[in-house]
CSV table of C-alpha atoms and ligand atoms in Angstrom, one decimal:
chain,number,residue,atom,x,y,z
I,11,MET,CA,6.9,-13.7,12.9
I,12,PRO,CA,8.1,-11.1,10.4
I,13,ASN,CA,7.0,-7.5,11.0
I,14,TYR,CA,5.3,-5.7,8.2
I,15,PHE,CA,4.5,-2.0,7.4
I,16,ASP,CA,2.4,-1.5,4.3
I,17,ILE,CA,3.2,2.0,3.2
I,18,GLY,CA,0.8,2.0,0.1
I,19,VAL,CA,-2.9,1.4,1.0
I,20,ASN,CA,-5.7,3.1,-0.9
I,21,PHE,CA,-8.6,2.7,1.5
I,22,THR,CA,-10.6,5.4,-0.2
I,23,ASP,CA,-10.8,3.2,-3.3
I,24,PRO,CA,-14.5,2.3,-4.0
I,25,MET,CA,-13.5,-1.5,-4.0
I,26,PHE,CA,-12.9,-1.3,-0.2
I,27,HIS,CA,-16.4,0.1,0.1
I,28,GLY,CA,-18.0,-2.7,-2.0
I,29,GLU,CA,-18.3,-0.6,-5.1
I,30,TYR,CA,-17.1,-1.9,-8.5
I,31,HIS,CA,-17.4,0.0,-11.7
I,32,GLY,CA,-20.0,2.3,-10.1
I,33,ARG,CA,-22.1,-0.5,-8.8
I,34,GLN,CA,-22.6,-1.3,-5.1
I,35,VAL,CA,-21.9,-5.0,-4.7
I,36,HIS,CA,-21.3,-5.4,-1.0
I,37,ASN,CA,-20.9,-3.3,2.1
I,38,SER,CA,-17.5,-1.9,3.2
I,39,ASP,CA,-15.3,-4.7,4.6
I,40,ILE,CA,-12.4,-2.6,5.7
I,41,GLU,CA,-12.7,-4.0,9.2
I,42,ASP,CA,-12.2,-7.5,7.9
I,43,VAL,CA,-9.3,-6.3,5.7
I,44,VAL,CA,-7.6,-4.8,8.7
I,45,LEU,CA,-8.2,-7.9,10.8
I,46,ARG,CA,-6.6,-10.1,8.1
I,47,ALA,CA,-3.6,-7.8,8.0
I,48,LYS,CA,-3.2,-7.8,11.8
I,49,THR,CA,-3.5,-11.6,11.9
I,50,PHE,CA,-0.3,-11.8,9.8
I,51,ASN,CA,1.5,-9.0,11.8
I,52,VAL,CA,1.0,-6.1,9.4
I,53,ARG,CA,1.8,-3.7,12.2
I,54,ARG,CA,1.3,-0.3,10.5
I,55,LEU,CA,-0.5,1.1,7.4
I,56,LEU,CA,0.2,4.3,5.5
I,57,LEU,CA,-2.9,5.2,3.7
I,58,THR,CA,-2.5,7.1,0.4
I,59,GLY,CA,-4.1,10.5,-0.2
I,60,SER,CA,-4.4,11.1,-4.0
I,61,SER,CA,-6.3,14.4,-4.1
I,62,LEU,CA,-7.6,17.0,-1.7
I,63,ASP,CA,-10.9,15.2,-1.3
I,64,GLU,CA,-9.3,11.8,-0.9
I,65,SER,CA,-6.7,13.1,1.5
I,66,ARG,CA,-9.6,14.3,3.7
I,67,ARG,CA,-11.4,11.0,3.5
I,68,THR,CA,-8.3,8.9,4.1
I,69,LEU,CA,-7.6,11.0,7.2
I,70,GLU,CA,-11.1,10.1,8.5
I,71,ILE,CA,-10.5,6.4,7.9
I,72,ALA,CA,-7.0,6.6,9.6
I,73,ALA,CA,-8.5,8.3,12.6
I,74,SER,CA,-10.5,5.2,13.3
I,75,TYR,CA,-7.3,3.1,13.6
I,76,PRO,CA,-5.2,5.2,16.0
I,77,GLU,CA,-1.5,4.4,16.2
I,78,TYR,CA,-2.2,1.8,13.5
I,79,ALA,CA,-3.0,3.7,10.3
I,80,PHE,CA,-1.4,6.9,9.2
I,81,THR,CA,-1.8,8.9,6.0
I,82,THR,CA,-0.2,10.9,3.3
I,83,VAL,CA,-1.7,14.2,2.0
I,84,GLY,CA,-1.2,15.3,-1.6
I,85,CYS,CA,-2.4,15.2,-5.2
I,86,HIS,CA,-1.4,12.4,-7.5
I,87,PRO,CA,0.0,13.3,-11.0
I,88,CYS,CA,-3.0,11.7,-12.7
I,89,THR,CA,-5.4,13.8,-10.5
I,90,VAL,CA,-3.7,17.2,-10.7
I,91,GLY,CA,-5.7,17.9,-13.9
I,92,GLU,CA,-8.7,18.7,-11.5
I,93,ILE,CA,-6.8,21.7,-10.0
I,94,PRO,CA,-7.1,24.2,-12.9
I,95,SER,CA,-10.9,23.7,-13.0
I,96,VAL,CA,-11.3,25.0,-9.5
I,97,ASP,CA,-9.6,27.9,-7.6
I,98,GLU,CA,-6.0,26.8,-7.7
I,99,LYS,CA,-4.9,28.9,-4.8
I,100,VAL,CA,-7.7,27.7,-2.6
I,101,TYR,CA,-7.0,24.1,-3.5
I,102,LEU,CA,-3.3,24.2,-2.8
I,103,ASP,CA,-3.8,26.3,0.4
I,104,GLU,CA,-6.3,23.7,1.7
I,105,LEU,CA,-3.9,20.9,0.8
I,106,LYS,CA,-1.1,22.6,2.7
I,107,GLU,CA,-3.4,23.3,5.7
I,108,LEU,CA,-4.6,19.7,5.8
I,109,ALA,CA,-1.0,18.4,5.7
I,110,LEU,CA,0.1,20.8,8.5
I,111,ALA,CA,-2.9,20.0,10.7
I,112,GLY,CA,-2.4,16.3,10.1
I,113,LYS,CA,1.3,16.6,10.9
I,114,ARG,CA,0.5,18.2,14.2
I,115,SER,CA,-2.1,15.6,15.1
I,116,GLY,CA,0.4,12.9,14.3
I,117,LEU,CA,-1.8,11.2,11.6
I,118,VAL,CA,-0.1,12.5,8.5
I,119,LYS,CA,3.4,11.1,8.0
I,120,ALA,CA,4.2,12.1,4.4
I,121,PHE,CA,3.4,14.6,1.7
I,122,GLY,CA,2.2,12.9,-1.5
I,123,GLU,CA,1.5,11.1,-3.5
I,124,ILE,CA,3.0,13.6,-5.9
I,125,GLY,CA,5.2,13.1,-8.9
I,126,LEU,CA,4.9,12.4,-12.7
I,127,ASP,CA,3.1,9.6,-14.6
I,128,TYR,CA,3.8,9.6,-18.3
I,129,ASP,CA,2.2,6.2,-18.8
I,130,ARG,CA,-1.2,7.7,-18.1
I,131,LEU,CA,-1.3,11.0,-19.9
I,132,HIS,CA,-4.9,10.5,-20.8
I,133,TYR,CA,-5.8,11.6,-17.2
I,134,THR,CA,-3.5,14.7,-17.1
I,135,ASP,CA,-1.1,16.0,-19.8
I,136,ALA,CA,2.6,16.1,-19.0
I,137,GLU,CA,2.8,19.9,-18.8
I,138,THR,CA,0.1,20.1,-16.2
I,139,GLN,CA,1.7,17.3,-14.3
I,140,ARG,CA,5.1,19.1,-14.2
I,141,LEU,CA,3.5,22.4,-13.1
I,142,TYR,CA,1.7,20.9,-10.1
I,143,PHE,CA,4.6,18.6,-9.2
I,144,LYS,CA,6.7,21.8,-8.7
I,145,LYS,CA,3.9,23.7,-6.9
I,146,GLN,CA,3.4,20.8,-4.5
I,147,LEU,CA,7.1,20.5,-3.9
I,148,ASP,CA,7.0,24.2,-2.9
I,149,ILE,CA,4.3,23.2,-0.4
I,150,ALA,CA,6.3,20.2,0.8
I,151,VAL,CA,9.2,22.5,1.7
I,152,GLU,CA,6.8,24.5,4.0
I,153,VAL,CA,5.1,21.4,5.4
I,154,GLY,CA,8.4,19.6,6.3
I,155,LEU,CA,7.2,16.0,5.9
I,156,PRO,CA,9.0,13.2,4.0
I,157,LEU,CA,7.8,12.7,0.5
I,158,PHE,CA,5.6,9.9,-0.9
I,159,LEU,CA,6.5,10.0,-4.6
I,160,HIS,CA,5.0,8.4,-7.7
I,161,MET,CA,7.1,8.2,-10.9
I,162,ARG,CA,6.2,6.3,-14.1
I,163,ALA,CA,8.1,6.6,-17.4
I,164,ALA,CA,9.2,10.1,-16.5
I,165,ASN,CA,12.6,9.6,-14.8
I,166,GLU,CA,14.5,12.4,-16.5
I,167,ASP,CA,11.9,15.1,-15.9
I,168,PHE,CA,11.2,13.7,-12.4
I,169,ILE,CA,14.9,14.1,-11.4
I,170,SER,CA,15.4,17.5,-13.0
I,171,ILE,CA,12.4,18.9,-11.2
I,172,ILE,CA,13.0,17.4,-7.8
I,173,LYS,CA,16.8,17.8,-7.6
I,174,PRO,CA,16.9,21.5,-6.8
I,175,TYR,CA,14.4,20.9,-4.0
I,176,LEU,CA,16.3,18.2,-2.2
I,177,SER,CA,18.5,20.5,0.0
I,178,LYS,CA,15.2,22.0,1.3
I,179,LEU,CA,13.7,18.6,1.9
I,180,PRO,CA,16.0,17.0,4.4
I,181,LYS,CA,13.5,14.3,5.4
I,182,GLY,CA,13.9,12.6,1.9
I,183,GLY,CA,11.2,10.3,0.6
I,184,VAL,CA,10.2,7.1,-1.1
I,185,VAL,CA,9.6,6.5,-4.8
I,186,HIS,CA,6.8,4.1,-4.4
I,187,SER,CA,5.6,1.3,-6.8
I,188,PHE,CA,8.9,1.4,-8.6
I,189,THR,CA,8.8,-0.1,-12.1
I,190,GLY,CA,11.8,1.6,-13.7
I,191,THR,CA,15.1,0.3,-15.2
I,192,ALA,CA,18.3,-0.5,-13.4
I,193,GLU,CA,19.8,2.8,-14.6
I,194,GLU,CA,16.8,4.8,-13.3
I,195,LEU,CA,17.1,3.0,-10.0
I,196,GLN,CA,20.7,4.0,-9.6
I,197,LYS,CA,19.9,7.7,-10.3
I,198,LEU,CA,17.1,7.7,-7.7
I,199,LEU,CA,19.4,6.0,-5.1
I,200,LEU,CA,22.0,8.7,-5.7
I,201,LEU,CA,19.4,11.2,-4.7
I,202,GLY,CA,19.0,9.3,-1.5
I,203,PHE,CA,15.5,8.0,-2.0
I,204,TYR,CA,14.0,4.8,-0.6
I,205,ILE,CA,12.5,2.6,-3.2
I,206,GLY,CA,9.0,1.1,-2.7
I,207,VAL,CA,8.3,-2.4,-4.2
I,208,ASN,CA,4.9,-3.9,-4.7
I,209,GLY,CA,3.3,-6.5,-7.1
I,210,CYS,CA,3.7,-4.0,-10.1
I,211,SER,CA,7.5,-4.0,-9.4
I,212,LEU,CA,7.6,-7.8,-9.8
I,213,LYS,CA,5.8,-8.5,-13.0
I,214,THR,CA,8.6,-9.3,-15.5
I,215,GLU,CA,12.0,-10.9,-15.3
I,216,GLU,CA,13.5,-7.5,-16.1
I,217,ASN,CA,11.6,-6.1,-13.1
I,218,LEU,CA,13.0,-8.8,-10.9
I,219,GLU,CA,16.6,-8.1,-12.0
I,220,VAL,CA,16.1,-4.4,-11.0
I,221,VAL,CA,14.5,-5.2,-7.6
I,222,LYS,CA,17.5,-7.5,-6.9
I,223,GLN,CA,19.7,-4.4,-7.0
I,224,ILE,CA,17.9,-2.4,-4.4
I,225,PRO,CA,20.2,-2.2,-1.4
I,226,LEU,CA,18.6,-3.4,1.9
I,227,ASP,CA,19.0,-0.1,3.5
I,228,LYS,CA,16.8,1.6,0.8
I,229,LEU,CA,14.2,-1.1,0.4
I,230,ILE,CA,10.6,-0.6,1.4
I,231,VAL,CA,7.6,-2.8,0.7
I,232,GLU,CA,4.0,-2.1,0.1
I,233,THR,CA,0.9,-3.5,-1.6
I,234,ASP,CA,-0.7,-0.4,-3.3
I,235,ALA,CA,-3.9,-2.2,-2.5
I,236,PRO,CA,-6.5,-2.6,-4.1
I,237,TRP,CA,-4.1,-2.4,-7.1
I,238,CYS,CA,-0.9,-4.1,-8.0
I,239,GLU,CA,-1.8,-7.7,-6.9
I,240,ILE,CA,0.6,-10.5,-7.8
I,241,LYS,CA,-1.0,-12.5,-10.6
I,242,ARG,CA,-0.2,-16.0,-11.7
I,243,THR,CA,1.1,-14.7,-15.0
I,244,HIS,CA,3.7,-12.4,-13.3
I,245,ALA,CA,7.4,-13.4,-13.2
I,246,GLY,CA,7.4,-13.1,-9.4
I,247,TYR,CA,4.5,-15.5,-8.8
I,248,GLN,CA,6.7,-18.6,-9.3
I,249,TYR,CA,8.5,-17.8,-6.0
I,250,LEU,CA,5.4,-17.9,-3.9
I,251,THR,CA,4.7,-20.8,-1.6
I,252,LYS,CA,1.5,-22.0,0.2
I,253,TYR,CA,0.7,-21.1,3.8
I,254,PRO,CA,2.2,-21.8,6.3
I,255,ASN,CA,5.7,-20.5,5.3
I,256,ALA,CA,8.3,-18.0,6.6
I,257,ALA,CA,6.2,-15.0,5.5
I,258,TYR,CA,3.0,-16.4,6.9
I,259,PRO,CA,3.7,-18.6,9.9
I,260,LYS,CA,1.1,-21.0,11.2
I,261,ILE,CA,-1.6,-19.3,13.2
I,262,ILE,CA,-3.0,-21.1,16.2
I,263,THR,CA,-6.4,-19.8,17.4
I,264,ASN,CA,-8.8,-21.0,20.0
I,265,GLN,CA,-11.9,-20.9,17.9
I,266,THR,CA,-14.7,-23.1,19.2
I,267,SER,CA,-17.6,-22.1,17.0
I,268,SER,CA,-16.3,-23.7,13.8
I,269,VAL,CA,-18.3,-26.9,14.3
I,270,ASN,CA,-21.6,-25.2,14.3
I,271,LEU,CA,-20.7,-23.2,11.2
I,272,LYS,CA,-19.5,-26.1,9.2
I,273,ALA,CA,-22.9,-27.0,7.6
I,274,GLN,CA,-23.5,-23.4,6.5
I,275,SER,CA,-20.0,-23.1,5.1
I,276,VAL,CA,-20.3,-26.2,3.0
I,277,SER,CA,-23.6,-25.0,1.6
I,278,SER,CA,-22.2,-21.6,0.7
I,279,GLY,CA,-19.5,-23.4,-1.5
I,280,MET,CA,-16.6,-21.2,-0.4
I,281,GLN,CA,-13.3,-21.9,-2.0
I,282,MET,CA,-10.0,-21.3,-0.3
I,283,ASP,CA,-7.3,-19.0,-1.7
I,284,PRO,CA,-4.6,-21.1,-3.4
I,285,LEU,CA,-1.9,-19.6,-1.1
I,286,LEU,CA,-3.4,-18.0,2.0
I,287,PRO,CA,-5.7,-19.5,4.7
I,288,PHE,CA,-8.7,-17.4,3.8
I,289,PRO,CA,-11.7,-18.2,1.5
I,290,LEU,CA,-11.4,-16.4,-1.9
I,291,ILE,CA,-14.7,-15.4,-3.5
I,292,LYS,CA,-15.9,-13.3,-6.5
I,293,LYS,CA,-17.3,-10.0,-5.4
I,294,GLU,CA,-20.8,-11.0,-6.7
I,295,HIS,CA,-20.8,-13.9,-4.2
I,296,TYR,CA,-19.9,-11.7,-1.2
I,297,SER,CA,-23.5,-12.0,0.1
I,298,LYS,CA,-23.0,-15.8,0.5
I,299,TYR,CA,-20.4,-15.1,3.2
I,300,ASP,CA,-22.1,-15.2,6.6
I,301,PRO,CA,-20.6,-12.4,8.8
I,302,ALA,CA,-21.4,-14.6,11.8
I,303,HIS,CA,-18.3,-16.7,10.8
I,304,GLU,CA,-15.8,-15.1,13.0
I,305,ALA,CA,-12.8,-17.2,12.5
I,306,LEU,CA,-9.5,-15.5,11.8
I,307,VAL,CA,-8.1,-18.1,9.4
I,308,GLY,CA,-9.5,-21.1,7.6
I,309,GLU,CA,-12.7,-21.7,5.7
I,310,PHE,CA,-14.8,-19.8,8.2
I,311,ALA,CA,-12.7,-16.6,8.0
I,312,SER,CA,-14.0,-13.6,6.2
I,313,PRO,CA,-13.1,-13.9,2.5
I,314,LEU,CA,-10.6,-12.3,0.2
I,315,ILE,CA,-12.1,-10.9,-3.0
I,316,LYS,CA,-10.9,-12.1,-6.3
I,317,GLY,CA,-8.8,-9.5,-8.1
I,318,ARG,CA,-8.6,-7.1,-5.2
I,319,ASN,CA,-5.3,-6.6,-3.5
I,320,GLU,CA,-5.1,-5.9,0.3
I,321,PRO,CA,-2.5,-5.3,3.0
I,322,VAL,CA,-2.3,-9.0,4.1
I,323,HIS,CA,-0.7,-9.7,0.7
I,324,ILE,CA,2.4,-7.8,1.7
I,325,GLY,CA,4.1,-11.0,2.9
I,326,GLN,CA,4.0,-12.2,-0.7
I,327,VAL,CA,6.0,-9.2,-1.9
I,328,VAL,CA,8.5,-10.0,0.8
I,329,GLU,CA,8.7,-13.7,-0.1
I,330,ILE,CA,9.5,-12.9,-3.7
I,331,VAL,CA,12.0,-10.2,-2.9
I,332,SER,CA,13.7,-12.6,-0.5
I,333,LYS,CA,14.0,-15.3,-3.1
I,334,ILE,CA,15.4,-13.1,-5.8
I,335,LYS,CA,17.9,-11.4,-3.5
I,336,GLY,CA,18.9,-14.7,-1.8
I,337,GLU,CA,18.1,-13.4,1.7
I,338,SER,CA,15.8,-14.8,4.3
I,339,VAL,CA,12.2,-13.5,4.6
I,340,GLU,CA,13.1,-12.2,8.1
I,341,THR,CA,16.0,-10.2,6.8
I,342,ILE,CA,13.9,-8.6,4.0
I,343,ALA,CA,10.9,-8.0,6.2
I,344,GLU,CA,13.0,-6.4,9.1
I,345,HIS,CA,14.9,-4.1,6.8
I,346,ALA,CA,11.8,-2.9,5.0
I,347,TYR,CA,10.0,-2.5,8.3
I,348,LYS,CA,12.8,-0.5,10.0
I,349,ASN,CA,13.3,1.6,6.9
I,350,SER,CA,9.6,2.5,6.9
I,351,LEU,CA,9.5,3.4,10.6
I,352,LYS,CA,12.6,5.5,10.2
I,353,LEU,CA,11.5,7.4,7.0
I,354,PHE,CA,8.0,8.2,8.3
I,355,GLU,CA,9.1,8.8,11.9
I,356,VAL,CA,6.6,6.3,13.2
I,357,PRO,CA,7.3,5.2,16.8
I,358,GLU,CA,7.9,1.5,17.3
I,359,GLU,CA,5.4,0.7,20.0
I,360,GLU,CA,5.7,-2.8,21.5
I,361,ASP,CA,2.3,-4.0,20.3
I,362,VAL,CA,-0.6,-2.3,18.6
I,363,ILE,CA,-2.3,-5.5,17.6
I,364,ASP,CA,-4.9,-7.3,19.7
I,365,ARG,CA,-3.9,-10.9,19.8
I,366,TYR,CA,-6.6,-13.6,19.5
I,367,PHE,CA,-4.0,-16.1,18.5
I,368,THR,CA,-0.4,-17.3,18.7
I,369,TYR,CA,2.1,-18.3,16.0
B,7,ZN,ZN1,1.3,5.7,-7.1
């Protein structure tokens, strides 16, 4: 069974708490999301902190999954626009204190996400982004954690800002959710960064050509859930195969209650995901799911929600990368897993997953 480490999980996103476009549609189902991930051997999660407040909340969530979920602390380029409206010094000091305390407790494994995003200037203008990218790099030097970096359509500025800091940031970092060109990839590799690949990195044929060039010793995979799911229309989708396969080996469980639940399930009209062994429902139909259905896989398992990405999908990223690079799923998964453990200095314990099943 391949080992997975999803380094990009946004559990503070309202979708994981049942809220869509400001409307409460269902209860938080993070427990089920984590169970699905563990079922397919997603052995570690790195939860993303995107602002001071989100970093605090994501730390609380990670604390309920000890040795399983870790976090980053930082302020995303699209969110740094909130800093000038409050007391800048207080905000940045608190961010630093949170990162330092989290580092001591072992929960915070990276500083970020920080960086530049020129695709979404409507959230924060470029000048403000550059200002707080620098100020947060100053903090990162003091904190001494690896970096979790975000870069969109800003490669030149990104490199010219971060380059002078690199000698003071010996732990390096990952440029996550990479969607740049082959030339940009080479420049980032020269600086020693790992490259994080998710569904957004696999959308077009050009994307696939670039991902193909990421060396195995610099490759990291992630979902960026609930975002960046792999859609049917994406170039990478053609490489996906149905469960069971090398990325999702067959699960054998000893479930006995399925017979009793059959009648209820049929009446609820659950449809299965086209690729994975879980039901797939629209968020509005979540209430039709009976939480008494405790199966890990199959039609009685808790459902995936249409349009919402989650950590269990990381095997699909690995499957696509394996096909385009012409390497086995095991090879891709193992390199990405080991690279992630190494970068974030996460110990490799034998097993942090309770097994209710065999492969
Ligand atoms: Zn990002």
